[in-house]
Amino acid sequence: MEYMTTAQIREAYLDYFEKKGNKRMPSSSLVPDDPSLLLTSAGMVQFKPYFLQQKQLEEPYVGTTTVQKCVRTNDIDIIGTTGRHLSFFEMLGNFSFGKYFKHEMCAMALDFSVNVLGLPMEKLYFTVFEDDDETIQIWKDLGVADDHISRLGEDDNFWRAGPTGPCGPCSELYYDQGPAFGCGSPDCAPGCDCDRFLEYWNCVFTQFDGQEDGSFKELPKKNIDTGMGLERIAAIMQGVQSNYETDVLRSLVAVGERLAGVSYGDDAATDLALRIIADHSRAVTFMIADGILPSNEGRGYVLRRLLRRAIMKAHLIGIEGLFLNEYVDEIVRLMGDVYPEIVENRELERKLIMAEEERFGATLDHGQAYLEEALRGLEGDMLPGQTAFVLHDTYGFPVEITSEIAAERGIVVDMDAFDAEMAAQRERARSAGAKDAEAAWSTYGGVYADLLRELGPTAFVGYEQASAEATITALVKDGERVEALEDGDEGVIVLDRTVFYAEMGGEVGDTGIIEDGEAAADVLDTTAPEKGLHAHKVRVRGGAVRAGDAVVAVLDGMRRASVARNHTGTHILHAALRRVLGDHVRQAGSYVGPERLRFDFTHFEALTPEQIAEVERVANNEIMRAIPISTYETTLDEARAEGVTALFGEKYDADVRVVAAGDFSSELCGGCHVSNTAEIGFLKITGESSVGANTRRIEAVTSFGALAHVNRIEAELRETAAELKVPLFDVSERTASNLKSFKELQQAAKRGKEAVSDDGINELLSLVQMAPAGYPVIIAKAPAVESGGQRHLWDVVRARMEQPGAIVIAGEKDGKAMLMAAGTDEAVAAGFDAAQLIKAMGPAIGGGGGGKAAMAQAGGKNPAGIDDALAIARDMVL
C-alpha cells in the first residue's frame, strides 16, 4: 500500500469507474433541486430522477460516477472532537439504474480496494445484512475468507428511504487499523464502537419496494447506490489516525498554527479549535460558492452558525481580527482545480466573510452583555443551563467559555440542563435529517412526474420560431389527467413540441394561443412543473380540445419581445454592476417580465446616486454600441474555461447554453433574448433597495417601458413648471427658492407663536407699571417678529390688560433691532405719544422710523442699543 494524496485518490476512483462504463458527472450543488432537502448530504441526491425512472441514462453508459461535495451538520457539536466527523466532506460514489447489480458492484469494490488502492486483503472486512445470503456468497466467490464476513442487523446493514418505498440491504467495507486502535474485547469486530475497524465504503443494493404491511416486492429495476468518504479513505492511504491529519485538512490546520503561533499536538483544547476552524472554513467556502448567503433561517442559518463557531474558536486560541480569508485562500489553492466555482466566486467569498466577521464582533458584545446581565440577576451560585444554551445557540458562545467567565465569579453552569437542551436540539436535527433522507427518495410531482416518465421532455423550438405545429399529448384539469377540455374550462395542455418558453431563471412564461381550427385555447401561462416538461395553463373557448389533436401553437410575439429586451437588459445590467462595484457582485435572483425587470445581487451597502448613474451610463453605452447577441451550446467545463459567468447559486447540466454580448457580457442562460443590444433601446434604473443582509435589489425598465417612465417624469415636471410659472428646467431652482422662503415663513410663524403664547403674554403682563398720567404701560424686550407680528402681539396684550394702557417693546431679528410703541385711545388722551417715543429711541439703535400717536415703529442696525432705547422710553413715560 503506497501513500496517495487526496487528489490522486479522487481521480483514481473516477477514472476506474469511468473505464467500467460509468459516465463521469460533476458534483451537484450543495443546494439540491429537491425543495424538501436543506443541503446536499449524499451523492445520490442529483440522481433521484434516474432512480425513480423519470430520466434515462443515455447509451452506452451503464451508470454514473461522481465525487460529490456534501454538508451535514446534524451533529455539529461533535465535529472536531473525533477524527471522523466533518461538516463538509467529499463522497466518492458510483450509481447504477438497473444496468448492473450486486455481483458486479462487489467485484469492482474489491478490485478497486486491492488492485488500485493496494489495500492488503488480510486487512479488509465485510459486513452484510443478516438475511442477505446472496451477497455473502458473492464475497466468498470473490475470495473473501469466512472470518472476514459478518452478518449485521437492519439498523446497520439495511437501507430504507422511509416506512414504505425503495429499500434494500447494504454491504459495508472495513479496514482493520490493528489491535492498538481496538477496545481489547475478544468479540471486537466490524460494527464495534471502537476505532479498530474503520468503515470506508457502503454499497446499497436497492432491490425492494417496501409495502405498508411490511412485506417487500422486488423492484423491476434494481439499483446500486454507493458512497466512499474521500477523507476517510485518504486517512487509510496516508497512514494517519484522523481525517484532520490527511493532506488537505492538515494544510488547513497549518494555517491556524501560523495565525495563532501554536503547534498542533501540544494542547488538546488548542487542537480541537484548530480542527473545527479547518473543517468549518471548507464548509463556509463551498456554501457561499454555491449561492448560500448568511441569514437567520434555513441554509443561511447553517452557514452563519458555522462561520460564528469558527470565529469563536479562533478567538479562544488568540487569532484576532479578520482571519478566515487566510483559510479560504488555502482552500482555493488546494481544491480550486476540481471545484472551479470556489475560484469564480473568490471575491464574493472574501467580502461576505469579512462582513460576517465584522458583524459577529458586535454579536459577541451583545452575548457578553447578555451573560453579564444573567450573572448580575443570579440568585445562588449556579447559572441555568438554559441561559448557557441561549448563549451557545444564539450568540455563538461555546459553553466552555461561559463556564470560564462564570467560574471567575464563583459560579458554575448547570451542565445537566445544558446537555438536555443540546440533546433536544440534536434530536430535532436528526429528525429533520431523517425526514430529508425520506424526502430524497419519495416520489414527487404527481401527475406531471408520471407524464414526464411516459412522454419524455417537451421539444422546445421557441428560440427560432413564433409558431409551430404540434400534437396534444396530455390534458390535465384540477390535478388529474383528462381526455378533453371543454369550452370555458381551465386546465393544462401538454404538447409534444412548443414555442412557449416555460417560466424559469426569473423569466416569466410565455402566453399566446393553441388552436386546432375549431376550438382555441388561450395560453395564460407556461411553466415547467418537472424539468423538461412544459405545462401550458389555458382557458378553452369555442369548442373542445382533446388528447391527440393536431394543433398550432402561436405565442404572443409582442409580449415575448418585451420580455426578451428586459432579459438581455439584466445581462447588461449585471456586467455593468460588476464593472462599477467589483467582481464580488453576483446575481442572487431576478424577475424578467414584459413591463419591467428586477435584479437582486450580492453587495454590502446601498449604492450612492453617483454609482447608480455610473451603472446606467456603462449599461447604456453598451446598448448604444448595437452589439450583436450570440448564443451557442458548449460544455460546462469549456464555458468556465472561457470565463463565462455562471449565475450565483444556479445549477447547470454538463451541457450548457451561453448568451454573449460581444466581450462585455457572457452568461450561461436558457432564456429568450434580443438579437442585438440596440433592440433594448435604453435602460433606466427606477429603484435601488435592500432585500436582506448582503443583498441589494435594482428595479429597472427598458425600451418602451423606459420611454413611458421618462414620459411620466416629464409630464410631472411640465405640470409642476406650469404651477410655478417658470420654464421647464428652472423648476428645481424655483422650488429651492420657494422652499427657502417657506422655511423662513415657518420660522417667523414659530417666533410669532412663541411671542403670543400664554407664557409669553403672561410674562409681559407681569411687567405692567403705572405711568404718572394714570394709565398702565409695559416697557420691555420681546421676541423679535415681523412688524405685523408685533402689531398682533399688541392686539393680544391690549385685550388681556385690566384697563386701557400702552406698550413699548424692542427685539432683535437677523442682526437688526426692531422697536414698537402703541397705546389705546385712553392712553393717548392721557398724554401717551408713540411717534414721539419712537423718534427719541431710534438713534440709540442706529436707525429711525415713524408713525402716529397711537402706534409707531422703527428699525436699526445696532441691536446693542436696545437697552438704551428702552431706558429712553422709561425716562419719557415713567
GROMACS .gro file of N, CA and C in nm, residues 370-371 374 378 381-393 397-399 402-403 411-423:
model
  105
  370TYR      N    1  -2.544   3.999   2.750
  370TYR     CA    2  -2.650   3.908   2.795
  370TYR      C    3  -2.601   3.825   2.914
  371LEU      N    4  -2.478   3.776   2.903
  371LEU     CA    5  -2.422   3.695   3.012
  371LEU      C    6  -2.403   3.779   3.138
  374ALA      N    7  -2.730   3.824   3.304
  374ALA     CA    8  -2.773   3.699   3.368
  374ALA      C    9  -2.698   3.675   3.497
  378LEU      N   10  -2.848   3.678   3.907
  378LEU     CA   11  -2.849   3.539   3.951
  378LEU      C   12  -2.869   3.527   4.102
  381ASP      N   13  -2.543   3.020   4.322
  381ASP     CA   14  -2.414   3.010   4.256
  381ASP      C   15  -2.416   2.916   4.135
  382MET      N   16  -2.536   2.899   4.073
  382MET     CA   17  -2.545   2.813   3.955
  382MET      C   18  -2.617   2.887   3.842
  383LEU      N   19  -2.551   2.897   3.725
  383LEU     CA   20  -2.612   2.959   3.608
  383LEU      C   21  -2.700   2.855   3.539
  384PRO      N   22  -2.828   2.888   3.512
  384PRO     CA   23  -2.917   2.791   3.448
  384PRO      C   24  -2.860   2.741   3.315
  385GLY      N   25  -2.877   2.612   3.292
  385GLY     CA   26  -2.831   2.553   3.166
  385GLY      C   27  -2.900   2.615   3.045
  386GLN      N   28  -3.026   2.660   3.064
  386GLN     CA   29  -3.099   2.722   2.953
  386GLN      C   30  -3.031   2.853   2.909
  387THR      N   31  -2.978   2.927   3.008
  387THR     CA   32  -2.907   3.051   2.975
  387THR      C   33  -2.781   3.020   2.895
  388ALA      N   34  -2.705   2.919   2.939
  388ALA     CA   35  -2.584   2.879   2.867
  388ALA      C   36  -2.619   2.833   2.726
  389PHE      N   37  -2.735   2.766   2.710
  389PHE     CA   38  -2.774   2.718   2.578
  389PHE      C   39  -2.810   2.836   2.486
  390VAL      N   40  -2.878   2.937   2.538
  390VAL     CA   41  -2.909   3.056   2.457
  390VAL      C   42  -2.780   3.123   2.411
  391LEU      N   43  -2.683   3.135   2.502
  391LEU     CA   44  -2.553   3.192   2.465
  391LEU      C   45  -2.486   3.110   2.356
  392HIS      N   46  -2.496   2.980   2.367
  392HIS     CA   47  -2.437   2.890   2.269
  392HIS      C   48  -2.509   2.898   2.134
  393ASP      N   49  -2.641   2.891   2.138
  393ASP     CA   50  -2.720   2.877   2.015
  393ASP      C   51  -2.743   3.011   1.945
  397PHE      N   52  -2.160   3.142   2.176
  397PHE     CA   53  -2.067   3.122   2.285
  397PHE      C   54  -2.051   2.973   2.315
  398PRO      N   55  -1.934   2.916   2.298
  398PRO     CA   56  -1.914   2.778   2.344
  398PRO      C   57  -1.937   2.770   2.494
  399VAL      N   58  -1.992   2.661   2.540
  399VAL     CA   59  -2.026   2.650   2.682
  399VAL      C   60  -1.902   2.657   2.769
  402THR      N   61  -1.849   3.020   2.848
  402THR     CA   62  -1.946   3.063   2.950
  402THR      C   63  -1.904   3.011   3.087
  403SER      N   64  -1.858   2.887   3.092
  403SER     CA   65  -1.816   2.828   3.221
  403SER      C   66  -1.696   2.902   3.278
  411ILE      N   67  -1.919   3.091   4.015
  411ILE     CA   68  -2.049   3.040   3.968
  411ILE      C   69  -2.022   2.923   3.874
  412VAL      N   70  -2.104   2.819   3.885
  412VAL     CA   71  -2.094   2.705   3.795
  412VAL      C   72  -2.214   2.702   3.703
  413VAL      N   73  -2.197   2.636   3.588
  413VAL     CA   74  -2.306   2.622   3.491
  413VAL      C   75  -2.378   2.490   3.516
  414ASP      N   76  -2.510   2.492   3.511
  414ASP     CA   77  -2.589   2.371   3.525
  414ASP      C   78  -2.575   2.290   3.396
  415MET      N   79  -2.473   2.205   3.393
  415MET     CA   80  -2.441   2.132   3.271
  415MET      C   81  -2.545   2.025   3.238
  416ASP      N   82  -2.613   1.972   3.340
  416ASP     CA   83  -2.716   1.871   3.312
  416ASP      C   84  -2.828   1.933   3.228
  417ALA      N   85  -2.871   2.054   3.269
  417ALA     CA   86  -2.977   2.121   3.193
  417ALA      C   87  -2.928   2.163   3.055
  418PHE      N   88  -2.802   2.208   3.049
  418PHE     CA   89  -2.745   2.245   2.918
  418PHE      C   90  -2.740   2.123   2.826
  419ASP      N   91  -2.692   2.011   2.877
  419ASP     CA   92  -2.684   1.889   2.796
  419ASP      C   93  -2.822   1.844   2.749
  420ALA      N   94  -2.923   1.863   2.835
  420ALA     CA   95  -3.059   1.827   2.796
  420ALA      C   96  -3.107   1.913   2.680
  421GLU      N   97  -3.076   2.043   2.683
  421GLU     CA   98  -3.113   2.133   2.574
  421GLU      C   99  -3.040   2.093   2.445
  422MET      N  100  -2.912   2.058   2.459
  422MET     CA  101  -2.835   2.017   2.343
  422MET      C  102  -2.889   1.887   2.284
  423ALA      N  103  -2.925   1.793   2.371
  423ALA     CA  104  -2.979   1.665   2.324
  423ALA      C  105  -3.109   1.687   2.248
   0.00000   0.00000   0.00000
